[in-house]
CSV table of C-alpha atoms in Angstrom, one decimal:
chain,number,residue,atom,x,y,z
A,1333,MET,CA,0.0,0.0,0.0
A,1334,ARG,CA,1.3,3.4,-0.9
A,1335,ARG,CA,0.1,6.3,1.2
A,1336,LEU,CA,0.4,9.8,-0.1
A,1337,LEU,CA,0.0,12.3,2.7
A,1338,PRO,CA,-1.1,15.8,1.9
A,1339,MET,CA,1.6,18.4,1.9
A,1340,SER,CA,1.3,21.1,4.6
A,1341,LEU,CA,-0.6,24.2,3.7
A,1342,THR,CA,1.3,27.4,2.8
A,1343,LEU,CA,0.1,30.9,2.3
A,1344,LEU,CA,-1.5,31.1,-1.1
A,1345,PHE,CA,-2.6,34.6,-1.9
A,1346,ALA,CA,-5.5,35.3,-4.1
A,1347,CYS,CA,-6.4,38.1,-6.4
A,1348,LYS,CA,-9.2,40.3,-5.4
A,1349,PRO,CA,-12.8,39.7,-6.4
A,1350,GLY,CA,-14.5,42.0,-8.9
A,1351,ASP,CA,-17.1,44.6,-7.9
A,1352,GLY,CA,-20.5,45.4,-9.1
A,1353,ASP,CA,-23.3,43.5,-10.8
A,1354,ALA,CA,-23.2,41.4,-14.0
A,1355,ALA,CA,-23.9,42.4,-17.5
A,1356,LYS,CA,-26.8,40.1,-18.6
A,1357,ASP,CA,-27.6,38.3,-21.8
A,1358,GLY,CA,-31.2,37.2,-21.3
A,1359,ALA,CA,-31.3,35.0,-18.3
A,1360,ASP,CA,-27.5,34.7,-18.0
A,1361,GLY,CA,-24.2,36.5,-18.8
A,1362,VAL,CA,-21.0,37.1,-16.8
A,1363,ALA,CA,-21.3,37.6,-13.1
A,1364,ALA,CA,-19.2,40.5,-11.9
A,1365,ARG,CA,-19.2,40.3,-8.2
A,1366,ASP,CA,-17.2,37.8,-6.3
A,1367,ALA,CA,-18.9,36.9,-3.0
A,1368,LYS,CA,-16.8,36.2,0.0
A,1369,PRO,CA,-16.6,32.6,1.3
A,1370,GLU,CA,-18.8,32.0,4.3
A,1371,GLY,CA,-17.3,31.1,7.7
A,1372,ASP,CA,-14.6,32.6,9.9
A,1373,THR,CA,-12.3,29.7,10.8
A,1374,LYS,CA,-8.6,29.9,10.3
A,1375,PRO,CA,-6.8,27.8,7.6
A,1376,ALA,CA,-5.0,24.8,8.8
A,1377,GLY,CA,-1.3,25.5,9.0
A,1378,ASP,CA,1.0,28.0,7.3
A,1379,ALA,CA,4.3,26.2,7.1
A,1380,LYS,CA,6.0,25.7,3.8
A,1381,PRO,CA,6.0,22.0,2.9
A,1382,GLU,CA,9.3,20.3,3.2
A,1383,GLY,CA,10.7,18.9,-0.1
A,1384,ASP,CA,9.0,21.4,-2.3
A,1385,ALA,CA,11.2,22.9,-4.9
A,1386,LYS,CA,11.0,25.8,-7.3
A,1387,PRO,CA,10.8,24.9,-11.0
A,1388,GLU,CA,14.2,24.6,-12.4
A,1389,GLY,CA,15.1,27.3,-14.9
A,1390,ASP,CA,12.2,29.6,-14.0
A,1391,ALA,CA,12.4,33.3,-13.8
A,1392,LYS,CA,13.6,35.0,-10.6
A,1393,PRO,CA,11.1,36.0,-8.0
A,1394,GLN,CA,9.5,39.3,-8.9
A,1395,ALA,CA,10.1,42.3,-6.7
A,1396,GLN,CA,7.1,43.6,-4.8
A,1397,PRO,CA,5.9,47.0,-5.9
A,1398,ALA,CA,5.6,49.8,-3.4
A,1399,LYS,CA,2.4,49.9,-1.4
A,1400,PRO,CA,0.4,53.1,-2.4
A,1401,LYS,CA,-1.0,55.3,0.3
A,1402,PRO,CA,-4.6,54.6,1.4
A,1403,ASP,CA,-6.1,57.7,-0.3
A,1404,GLU,CA,-4.2,56.9,-3.5
A,1405,ALA,CA,-5.5,53.4,-3.4
A,1406,ARG,CA,-9.1,54.4,-2.8
A,1407,ASP,CA,-8.9,56.9,-5.7
A,1408,LEU,CA,-7.6,54.2,-8.0
A,1409,ARG,CA,-10.4,51.9,-6.9
A,1410,ARG,CA,-13.0,54.6,-7.5
A,1411,LYS,CA,-11.6,55.2,-11.0
A,1412,LEU,CA,-11.7,51.5,-11.8
A,1413,LEU,CA,-15.3,51.2,-10.7
A,1414,THR,CA,-16.3,54.3,-12.7
A,1415,LEU,CA,-14.6,52.8,-15.8
A,1416,LEU,CA,-16.3,49.5,-15.2
A,1417,ASN,CA,-19.7,51.0,-14.9
A,1418,GLU,CA,-19.2,53.2,-18.0
A,1419,GLY,CA,-18.2,50.1,-19.9
A,1420,ARG,CA,-21.3,48.2,-18.8
A,1421,ALA,CA,-23.6,51.1,-19.8
A,1422,LEU,CA,-21.9,51.1,-23.3
A,1423,THR,CA,-22.3,47.3,-23.5
A,1424,LYS,CA,-26.0,47.5,-22.8
A,1425,GLN,CA,-26.2,50.0,-25.6
A,1426,GLU,CA,-24.4,47.5,-27.9
A,1427,LYS,CA,-21.5,50.0,-28.3
A,1428,TYR,CA,-19.0,47.3,-27.9
A,1429,GLU,CA,-15.8,49.0,-29.1
A,1430,PRO,CA,-16.0,52.0,-26.8
A,1431,ALA,CA,-17.1,49.7,-24.0
A,1432,MET,CA,-14.0,47.5,-24.5
A,1433,ALA,CA,-11.8,50.7,-24.4
A,1434,LYS,CA,-13.2,51.5,-21.0
A,1435,TYR,CA,-12.5,48.0,-19.7
A,1436,ARG,CA,-8.9,48.2,-21.0
A,1437,GLU,CA,-8.5,51.4,-19.1
A,1438,ALA,CA,-9.7,49.7,-16.0
A,1439,LEU,CA,-7.3,46.8,-16.6
A,1440,ALA,CA,-4.4,49.3,-16.7
A,1441,ILE,CA,-5.3,50.0,-13.0
A,1442,ASP,CA,-5.8,46.3,-12.0
A,1443,ALA,CA,-5.0,43.7,-14.5
A,1444,SER,CA,-6.5,40.9,-12.4
A,1445,ASP,CA,-9.9,42.3,-11.7
A,1446,VAL,CA,-12.4,39.5,-12.3
A,1447,ALA,CA,-15.3,41.8,-13.1
A,1448,VAL,CA,-13.4,43.8,-15.7
A,1449,LEU,CA,-11.9,40.7,-17.4
A,1450,GLY,CA,-15.3,39.1,-17.4
A,1451,GLU,CA,-17.1,42.1,-18.8
A,1452,LEU,CA,-14.4,42.6,-21.4
A,1453,GLY,CA,-14.8,39.0,-22.5
A,1454,TRP,CA,-18.6,39.3,-22.8
A,1455,ALA,CA,-18.3,42.6,-24.8
A,1456,ALA,CA,-15.8,41.0,-27.1
A,1457,TYR,CA,-18.1,38.0,-27.5
A,1458,ARG,CA,-21.0,40.2,-28.4
A,1459,SER,CA,-18.9,42.1,-30.9
A,1460,GLY,CA,-17.8,38.9,-32.6
A,1461,ASP,CA,-14.2,39.0,-31.5
A,1462,LEU,CA,-14.1,35.4,-30.2
A,1463,GLU,CA,-10.3,35.2,-29.8
A,1464,LEU,CA,-10.4,38.2,-27.4
A,1465,ALA,CA,-13.5,36.9,-25.7
A,1466,HIS,CA,-11.9,33.5,-25.0
A,1467,ARG,CA,-8.6,34.9,-23.8
A,1468,THR,CA,-10.2,37.4,-21.3
A,1469,THR,CA,-12.8,34.9,-20.1
A,1470,VAL,CA,-10.1,32.4,-19.4
A,1471,GLY,CA,-8.2,35.1,-17.6
A,1472,ALA,CA,-11.2,35.9,-15.4
A,1473,LEU,CA,-11.6,32.2,-14.5
A,1474,LYS,CA,-8.0,32.3,-13.1
A,1475,PHE,CA,-9.1,34.6,-10.3
A,1476,VAL,CA,-12.7,33.7,-9.6
A,1477,ARG,CA,-13.4,32.2,-6.2
A,1478,GLU,CA,-17.2,32.2,-5.9
A,1479,ASP,CA,-19.2,29.3,-7.5
A,1480,LYS,CA,-22.0,31.5,-8.9
A,1481,GLN,CA,-19.6,33.7,-10.7
A,1482,ARG,CA,-17.5,30.8,-11.9
A,1483,GLY,CA,-20.6,29.1,-13.3
A,1484,MET,CA,-21.5,32.3,-15.2
A,1485,LEU,CA,-18.0,32.6,-16.7
A,1486,LEU,CA,-18.1,29.0,-17.7
A,1487,TYR,CA,-21.4,29.5,-19.4
A,1488,ASN,CA,-19.9,32.4,-21.3
A,1489,LEU,CA,-17.0,30.2,-22.3
A,1490,GLY,CA,-19.5,27.6,-23.5
A,1491,ARG,CA,-21.2,30.3,-25.7
A,1492,ILE,CA,-17.8,31.2,-27.1
A,1493,GLU,CA,-17.0,27.6,-28.0
A,1494,GLU,CA,-20.5,27.2,-29.6
A,1495,ASP,CA,-19.7,30.1,-31.9
A,1496,ARG,CA,-16.4,28.5,-32.6
A,1497,ASN,CA,-18.3,25.4,-33.8
A,1498,ASN,CA,-16.7,23.4,-31.0
A,1499,ALA,CA,-19.8,21.6,-29.6
A,1500,ALA,CA,-17.7,19.1,-27.6
A,1501,GLY,CA,-15.9,22.0,-25.8
A,1502,ALA,CA,-19.1,23.8,-25.2
A,1503,ILE,CA,-20.7,20.7,-23.6
A,1504,VAL,CA,-17.7,20.4,-21.2
A,1505,HIS,CA,-18.0,24.1,-20.2
A,1506,TYR,CA,-21.8,23.9,-19.7
A,1507,ARG,CA,-21.4,20.8,-17.5
A,1508,ASP,CA,-18.7,22.5,-15.5
A,1509,SER,CA,-21.1,25.5,-15.2
A,1510,LEU,CA,-23.9,23.4,-13.9
A,1511,ALA,CA,-21.5,21.8,-11.4
A,1512,ALA,CA,-20.8,25.3,-10.0
A,1513,ARG,CA,-24.5,26.4,-10.3
A,1514,PRO,CA,-26.7,23.3,-10.1
A,1515,GLY,CA,-30.2,23.7,-11.7
A,1516,ASN,CA,-29.6,26.7,-13.9
A,1517,ALA,CA,-32.3,26.5,-16.5
A,1518,THR,CA,-30.5,28.6,-19.1
A,1519,VAL,CA,-27.3,26.5,-19.0
A,1520,GLN,CA,-29.2,23.2,-18.9
A,1521,ALA,CA,-31.3,24.1,-22.0
A,1522,ARG,CA,-28.2,24.9,-24.1
A,1523,LEU,CA,-26.5,21.8,-22.9
A,1524,ASP,CA,-29.5,19.6,-23.7
A,1525,ALA,CA,-29.8,21.1,-27.1
A,1526,LEU,CA,-26.1,20.5,-27.9
A,1527,VAL,CA,-26.2,16.9,-26.6
A,1528,ALA,CA,-29.3,16.1,-28.6
A,1529,ALA,CA,-27.7,17.6,-31.8
A,1530,SER,CA,-24.3,15.9,-31.4
A,1531,ALA,CA,-23.9,12.5,-32.8
A,1532,THR,CA,-20.7,12.0,-30.9
A,1533,ALA,CA,-21.9,13.2,-27.5
A,1534,GLN,CA,-22.1,10.6,-24.7
A,1535,PRO,CA,-24.2,12.2,-22.0
A,1536,ALA,CA,-23.9,9.5,-19.4
A,1537,ALA,CA,-20.1,9.3,-19.6
A,1538,LEU,CA,-19.5,13.0,-19.8
A,1539,ALA,CA,-21.9,13.7,-16.9
A,1540,ASP,CA,-19.6,11.5,-14.7
A,1541,ASP,CA,-17.1,14.3,-14.2
A,1542,GLU,CA,-15.2,12.4,-11.6
A,1543,TYR,CA,-13.6,10.3,-14.4
A,1544,ARG,CA,-12.8,12.9,-16.9
A,1545,PRO,CA,-9.0,12.6,-17.5
A,1546,LEU,CA,-6.6,15.4,-18.3
A,1547,GLU,CA,-7.0,16.6,-21.9
A,1548,THR,CA,-4.4,15.4,-24.4
A,1549,LEU,CA,-3.1,18.2,-26.6
A,1550,ALA,CA,-1.1,16.0,-29.0
A,1551,ALA,CA,0.5,12.5,-29.2
A,1552,GLN,CA,3.3,10.8,-31.1
A,1553,LEU,CA,5.5,13.9,-31.1
A,1554,PRO,CA,9.1,13.4,-32.1
A,1555,ASP,CA,10.8,15.3,-29.3
A,1556,LEU,CA,10.4,17.9,-26.6
A,1557,ALA,CA,10.9,20.8,-29.0
A,1558,ALA,CA,7.8,19.5,-30.9
A,1559,ALA,CA,5.9,19.3,-27.6
A,1560,CYS,CA,6.9,22.9,-26.8
A,1561,LYS,CA,5.5,24.0,-30.1
A,1562,VAL,CA,2.2,22.2,-29.5
A,1563,VAL,CA,1.6,23.7,-26.0
A,1564,VAL,CA,2.5,27.2,-27.2
A,1565,GLU,CA,0.2,26.9,-30.2
A,1566,ALA,CA,-2.6,25.4,-28.1
A,1567,ARG,CA,-2.4,27.6,-25.0
A,1568,CYS,CA,-0.4,30.8,-25.5
A,1569,GLU,CA,-3.6,32.8,-26.1
A,1570,ASP,CA,-4.8,31.8,-22.6
A,1571,TYR,CA,-1.7,33.3,-21.0
A,1572,THR,CA,-1.4,36.6,-22.9
A,1573,MET,CA,-3.4,39.8,-22.8
A,1574,GLU,CA,-2.9,41.0,-26.4
A,1575,GLU,CA,-3.5,39.2,-29.7
A,1576,GLY,CA,-0.3,37.9,-31.3
A,1577,GLU,CA,1.7,38.3,-28.1
A,1578,PRO,CA,4.4,35.5,-28.1
A,1579,CYS,CA,5.1,32.8,-25.5
A,1580,SER,CA,8.3,30.9,-25.0
A,1581,CYS,CA,9.0,27.3,-24.1
A,1582,GLU,CA,12.3,25.7,-23.3
A,1583,PRO,CA,12.4,22.0,-24.3
A,1584,THR,CA,13.7,21.0,-20.8
A,1585,LEU,CA,11.8,18.8,-18.3
A,1586,ILE,CA,10.8,20.1,-14.9
A,1587,ALA,CA,9.9,17.6,-12.1
A,1588,ALA,CA,11.3,14.6,-13.9
A,1589,PRO,CA,11.8,11.7,-11.5
A,1590,GLY,CA,15.5,11.7,-10.9
A,1591,ALA,CA,17.6,10.4,-13.8
A,1592,ASP,CA,14.5,9.3,-15.8
A,1593,GLN,CA,14.0,12.1,-18.3
A,1594,SER,CA,11.1,10.4,-20.2
A,1595,TRP,CA,8.3,12.3,-18.4
A,1596,GLY,CA,7.7,15.4,-16.3
A,1597,LEU,CA,6.5,19.0,-17.0
A,1598,LEU,CA,7.1,21.6,-19.7
A,1599,SER,CA,6.5,25.3,-19.0
A,1600,ILE,CA,5.5,28.2,-21.2
A,1601,HIS,CA,6.0,31.8,-20.3
A,1602,SER,CA,4.3,34.9,-21.9
A,1603,GLU,CA,6.8,37.5,-23.2
A,1604,GLY,CA,4.5,40.5,-22.6
A,1605,MET,CA,3.0,42.0,-19.5
A,1606,PRO,CA,1.5,40.9,-17.2
A,1607,SER,CA,3.8,38.0,-16.6
A,1608,GLN,CA,2.1,34.6,-17.0
A,1609,ALA,CA,3.3,31.0,-17.1
A,1610,ALA,CA,1.8,27.5,-17.2
A,1611,TRP,CA,3.1,23.9,-16.7
A,1612,PHE,CA,2.1,20.9,-18.8
A,1613,PRO,CA,2.7,17.2,-18.2
A,1614,VAL,CA,4.6,15.5,-21.1
A,1615,VAL,CA,5.1,11.7,-21.3
A,1616,GLN,CA,7.3,9.7,-23.7
A,1617,THR,CA,6.2,6.3,-25.1
A,1618,ASP,CA,7.6,4.0,-27.8
A,1619,LYS,CA,5.5,6.1,-30.3
A,1620,GLY,CA,6.8,9.5,-29.2
A,1621,TRP,CA,5.9,12.2,-26.7
A,1622,THR,CA,2.4,13.1,-25.5
A,1623,ALA,CA,1.6,16.6,-24.4
A,1624,PHE,CA,-1.3,17.3,-22.0
A,1625,ALA,CA,-3.2,20.3,-20.8
A,1626,GLU,CA,-1.9,22.5,-18.1
A,1627,VAL,CA,-2.0,21.5,-14.4
A,1628,LEU,CA,-0.6,24.7,-13.0
A,1629,TYR,CA,-0.4,28.3,-13.9
A,1630,GLU,CA,1.1,31.6,-12.5
A,1631,TYR,CA,0.0,35.2,-13.0
A,1632,ASN,CA,2.0,38.2,-11.8
A,1633,PRO,CA,0.7,41.6,-13.0
A,1634,GLY,CA,3.5,43.4,-11.2
A,1635,ALA,CA,1.1,45.9,-9.6
A,1636,PHE,CA,-1.6,46.3,-7.0
A,1637,GLY,CA,0.0,43.9,-4.5
A,1638,VAL,CA,-0.9,40.7,-6.5
A,1639,PHE,CA,1.7,37.9,-6.3
A,1640,GLU,CA,1.7,34.2,-7.3
A,1641,ASP,CA,4.3,31.6,-6.7
A,1642,VAL,CA,4.1,28.0,-8.0
A,1643,VAL,CA,5.4,25.1,-5.9
A,1644,ILE,CA,6.5,21.9,-7.6
A,1645,GLY,CA,7.4,19.0,-5.3
A,1646,ALA,CA,9.6,16.0,-6.0
A,1647,SER,CA,8.1,13.4,-8.4
A,1648,THR,CA,8.2,9.7,-7.9
A,1649,ILE,CA,7.7,6.5,-10.0
A,1650,GLU,CA,5.4,4.0,-8.3
A,1651,PRO,CA,3.7,0.7,-9.2
A,1652,LEU,CA,0.1,1.9,-8.7
A,1653,LEU,CA,-1.5,-0.4,-11.3
A,1654,ALA,CA,-1.0,-4.1,-12.1
A,1655,LYS,CA,0.8,-3.2,-15.3
A,1656,GLY,CA,3.7,-0.7,-15.7
A,1657,SER,CA,4.6,2.2,-13.5
A,1658,GLN,CA,3.0,5.5,-12.9
A,1659,LEU,CA,4.5,9.0,-12.3
A,1660,VAL,CA,3.2,10.9,-9.3
A,1661,MET,CA,3.7,14.7,-9.3
A,1662,HIS,CA,2.9,17.2,-6.6
A,1663,VAL,CA,1.9,20.8,-7.7
A,1664,GLY,CA,0.6,23.8,-5.9
A,1665,LYS,CA,0.5,27.6,-5.7
A,1666,ASP,CA,0.8,30.4,-3.3
A,1667,ARG,CA,-1.1,33.6,-4.0
A,1668,MET,CA,-1.7,37.0,-2.4
A,1669,ASP,CA,-3.7,40.1,-3.2
A,1670,ARG,CA,-3.5,43.3,-1.1
A,1671,ASP,CA,-6.7,45.2,-1.7
A,1672,MET,CA,-5.2,48.6,-1.0
A,1673,GLY,CA,-8.3,50.7,-1.4
A,1674,LEU,CA,-10.1,48.5,1.3
A,1675,ASN,CA,-7.2,47.8,3.6
A,1676,GLU,CA,-7.9,44.1,3.1
A,1677,ILE,CA,-5.7,41.2,2.1
A,1678,GLU,CA,-6.7,37.9,0.5
A,1679,MET,CA,-4.6,34.8,0.9
A,1680,GLU,CA,-5.1,31.5,-0.7
A,1681,ASN,CA,-3.2,28.2,-1.2
A,1682,TYR,CA,-3.6,24.8,-2.6
A,1683,ARG,CA,-1.7,21.6,-3.2
A,1684,ALA,CA,-2.7,18.8,-5.7
A,1685,THR,CA,-1.5,15.5,-7.0
A,1686,VAL,CA,-1.2,14.5,-10.7
A,1687,VAL,CA,-0.8,10.9,-11.8
A,1688,CYS,CA,0.4,9.9,-15.2
A,1689,ALA,CA,0.7,6.4,-16.7
A,1690,ARG,CA,1.8,4.9,-20.0
A,1691,ASP,CA,2.1,1.8,-22.1
A,1692,GLU,CA,4.0,1.1,-25.3
A,1693,ASN,CA,1.6,3.2,-27.4
A,1694,ARG,CA,-0.2,5.7,-25.3
A,1695,ALA,CA,0.1,8.0,-22.3
A,1696,TYR,CA,-2.5,9.1,-19.7
A,1697,CYS,CA,-2.7,11.7,-16.9
A,1698,THR,CA,-5.2,12.6,-14.3
A,1699,ARG,CA,-6.3,16.2,-13.7
A,1700,ALA,CA,-4.7,18.0,-10.7
A,1701,LEU,CA,-6.6,16.3,-7.8
A,1702,VAL,CA,-6.7,18.8,-4.9
A,1703,GLU,CA,-5.6,17.6,-1.5
A,1704,THR,CA,-5.5,20.9,0.4
A,1705,TYR,CA,-7.0,24.3,-0.2
A,1706,SER,CA,-7.4,27.3,2.0
A,1707,TYR,CA,-8.6,30.9,1.6
A,1708,ARG,CA,-8.8,33.8,4.0
A,1709,ARG,CA,-9.6,37.5,3.8
A,1710,GLU,CA,-8.8,39.9,6.6
A,1711,ILE,CA,-8.0,43.5,7.5
A,1712,GLU,CA,-4.3,44.0,6.7
A,1713,PHE,CA,-3.4,47.0,8.9
A,1714,PRO,CA,-5.7,47.3,11.9
A,1715,GLU,CA,-3.8,50.4,13.1
A,1716,GLU,CA,-4.8,52.3,10.0
A,1717,GLU,CA,-8.4,51.4,10.7
A,1718,ALA,CA,-8.0,53.0,14.2
A,1719,SER,CA,-6.6,56.1,12.7
A,1720,GLY,CA,-9.7,56.7,10.7
A,1721,GLU,CA,-8.1,56.3,7.3
A,1722,PHE,CA,-10.8,53.8,6.2
A,1723,GLU,CA,-13.8,55.0,8.1
A,1724,ASP,CA,-15.9,55.0,5.0
A,1725,ILE,CA,-15.2,51.3,4.3
A,1726,ASP,CA,-17.6,48.6,5.4
A,1727,HIS,CA,-15.7,45.4,6.1
A,1728,GLU,CA,-18.8,43.2,6.2
A,1729,GLY,CA,-17.9,39.5,6.4
A,1730,VAL,CA,-14.2,40.2,7.1
A,1731,PRO,CA,-12.3,38.3,8.5
A,1732,THR,CA,-13.4,35.1,6.7
A,1733,SER,CA,-11.8,31.8,5.8
A,1734,SER,CA,-12.4,28.4,4.2
A,1735,VAL,CA,-10.4,25.2,4.4
A,1736,LEU,CA,-10.3,21.9,2.7
A,1737,GLU,CA,-7.8,19.2,3.7
A,1738,ALA,CA,-7.9,15.5,2.6
A,1739,ALA,CA,-6.0,12.3,3.3
A,1740,PHE,CA,-5.1,10.8,-0.1
A,1741,GLU,CA,-4.3,7.1,-0.4
A,1742,LEU,CA,-3.4,5.4,-3.7
A,1743,VAL,CA,-3.9,1.7,-3.0
A,1744,GLU,CA,-4.9,-1.4,-4.9
A,1745,GLY,CA,-5.4,0.5,-8.2
A,1746,ALA,CA,-7.7,3.2,-6.6
A,1747,LEU,CA,-7.6,6.7,-5.1
A,1748,VAL,CA,-9.2,6.8,-1.7
A,1749,ILE,CA,-10.1,10.2,-0.5
A,1750,LYS,CA,-11.1,11.1,3.1
A,1751,TRP,CA,-11.7,14.8,3.8
A,1752,THR,CA,-10.2,15.4,7.2
A,1753,SER,CA,-11.0,19.1,7.5
A,1754,VAL,CA,-13.8,21.0,5.7
A,1755,GLU,CA,-14.5,24.4,7.0
A,1756,GLY,CA,-16.1,27.6,5.9
A,1757,GLY,CA,-19.3,26.4,4.1
A,1758,TYR,CA,-17.8,23.9,1.7
A,1759,ASP,CA,-20.0,20.9,0.7
A,1760,ARG,CA,-17.9,18.2,-0.8
A,1761,THR,CA,-20.5,16.0,-2.4
A,1762,GLY,CA,-19.2,16.1,-5.9
A,1763,PRO,CA,-16.6,17.3,-8.4
A,1764,HIS,CA,-15.7,20.9,-8.0
A,1765,VAL,CA,-13.2,23.3,-9.7
A,1766,VAL,CA,-10.7,25.3,-7.7
A,1767,VAL,CA,-7.7,27.1,-9.1
A,1768,PRO,CA,-7.3,25.0,-11.4
A,1769,GLY,CA,-7.6,21.5,-9.9
A,1770,TRP,CA,-10.5,19.2,-9.1
A,1771,VAL,CA,-12.0,18.5,-5.7
A,1772,LEU,CA,-13.7,15.1,-5.5
A,1773,ALA,CA,-16.0,13.9,-2.8
A,1774,ALA,CA,-14.8,11.4,-0.2
A,1775,GLY,CA,-14.8,7.9,-1.6
A,1776,ARG,CA,-12.9,5.4,-3.7
A,1777,TYR,CA,-12.1,6.1,-7.4
A,1778,PRO,CA,-10.6,3.6,-9.8
A,1779,LEU,CA,-7.3,5.0,-10.9
A,1780,GLU,CA,-7.8,3.6,-14.4
A,1781,LYS,CA,-10.9,5.7,-14.8
A,1782,LEU,CA,-9.3,8.9,-13.5
A,1783,LEU,CA,-6.5,8.3,-16.0
A,1784,GLY,CA,-8.9,7.6,-18.9
A,1785,LEU,CA,-7.6,4.1,-19.5
């Protein structure tokens, strides 16, 4: 029996939620306000897990920008909200180009604001610019923390994929949207229509999200340089803010298990601002290399107190199934957002496990399966509150925190999950997306199904 204990929680700092209400498209449309998680318990532990290593060859840690004065921060926040509301008004008038100009001005103030990114994505969609709509909606999903808003953004992404004539991708997004917002009639109706019209759709299998493996980007690639080319072509638009902005990829493995250089992670990095990066499993078989979708990403706008730092642990090769060996990787991220205009700080962290397997011809990987996740929001400088600097700010619901912590066990060809700590309003009864991994309910899951064997 092989037991994989969860790594200790570290501070993972989150970007701030968006403000204001959603633009609507009939019964749906992007949600623009990120509600605070319920509860007020403290996250379990803050120690950095032993054995975690920085990705080799990555960029140096970014210097933290100076903290603006409270009145300056409040002025910037008011300006952002004014631009956001002006953009919404223009969107409702179907004046999409000037609306998008307002949203871009707002992003110059805070490049990680969920509301602005989501509204820009919706305006771009309505204008017919599907490439911009996809890129900015994916960007908003990187920072969303509230299920209702996540569900609306996923719905928007489904609409974008429908217009791209990608019914299979739209079906996936609509199902994810319903997982975040069960019972939404608008999403269900579009999903049902697509499933009914698609000759290749398999409703029963796709509905069982617990067994959806990690997406394969390409197989039978001749070398890591070809794998780099594939992941850049497939995913660069998700990690850039401007059309045509380049990404770079070094054909060098990260998190390879010791001397075995036949599987591990590749990374891509955007070459513009804000700084973004993502990590992709790659596995070599007798037929060549297989590249998979990302299991980890990092976003550093270089402003407004937002910082992200990925953590990649040591990988191991283990006999988890009757045939062959499997690669077990540990990934995670630490994030922080200082909301200067409110004198509040958000902190978030998670750790996840990824398992890959291979035979002579094919390779397989699980999604990032979340073991620990924590979130908290609190007043950063109580002494400034006492001085009256923020007397006009309502800190309703602050402090708040949420915690998930599981015992993972890979034994007898299955993943056994037992949630040992669930605090702050979480209901772990089914699959659930968190930044960017999957949380599964307590239970026993055949590893072959999680891998897609």
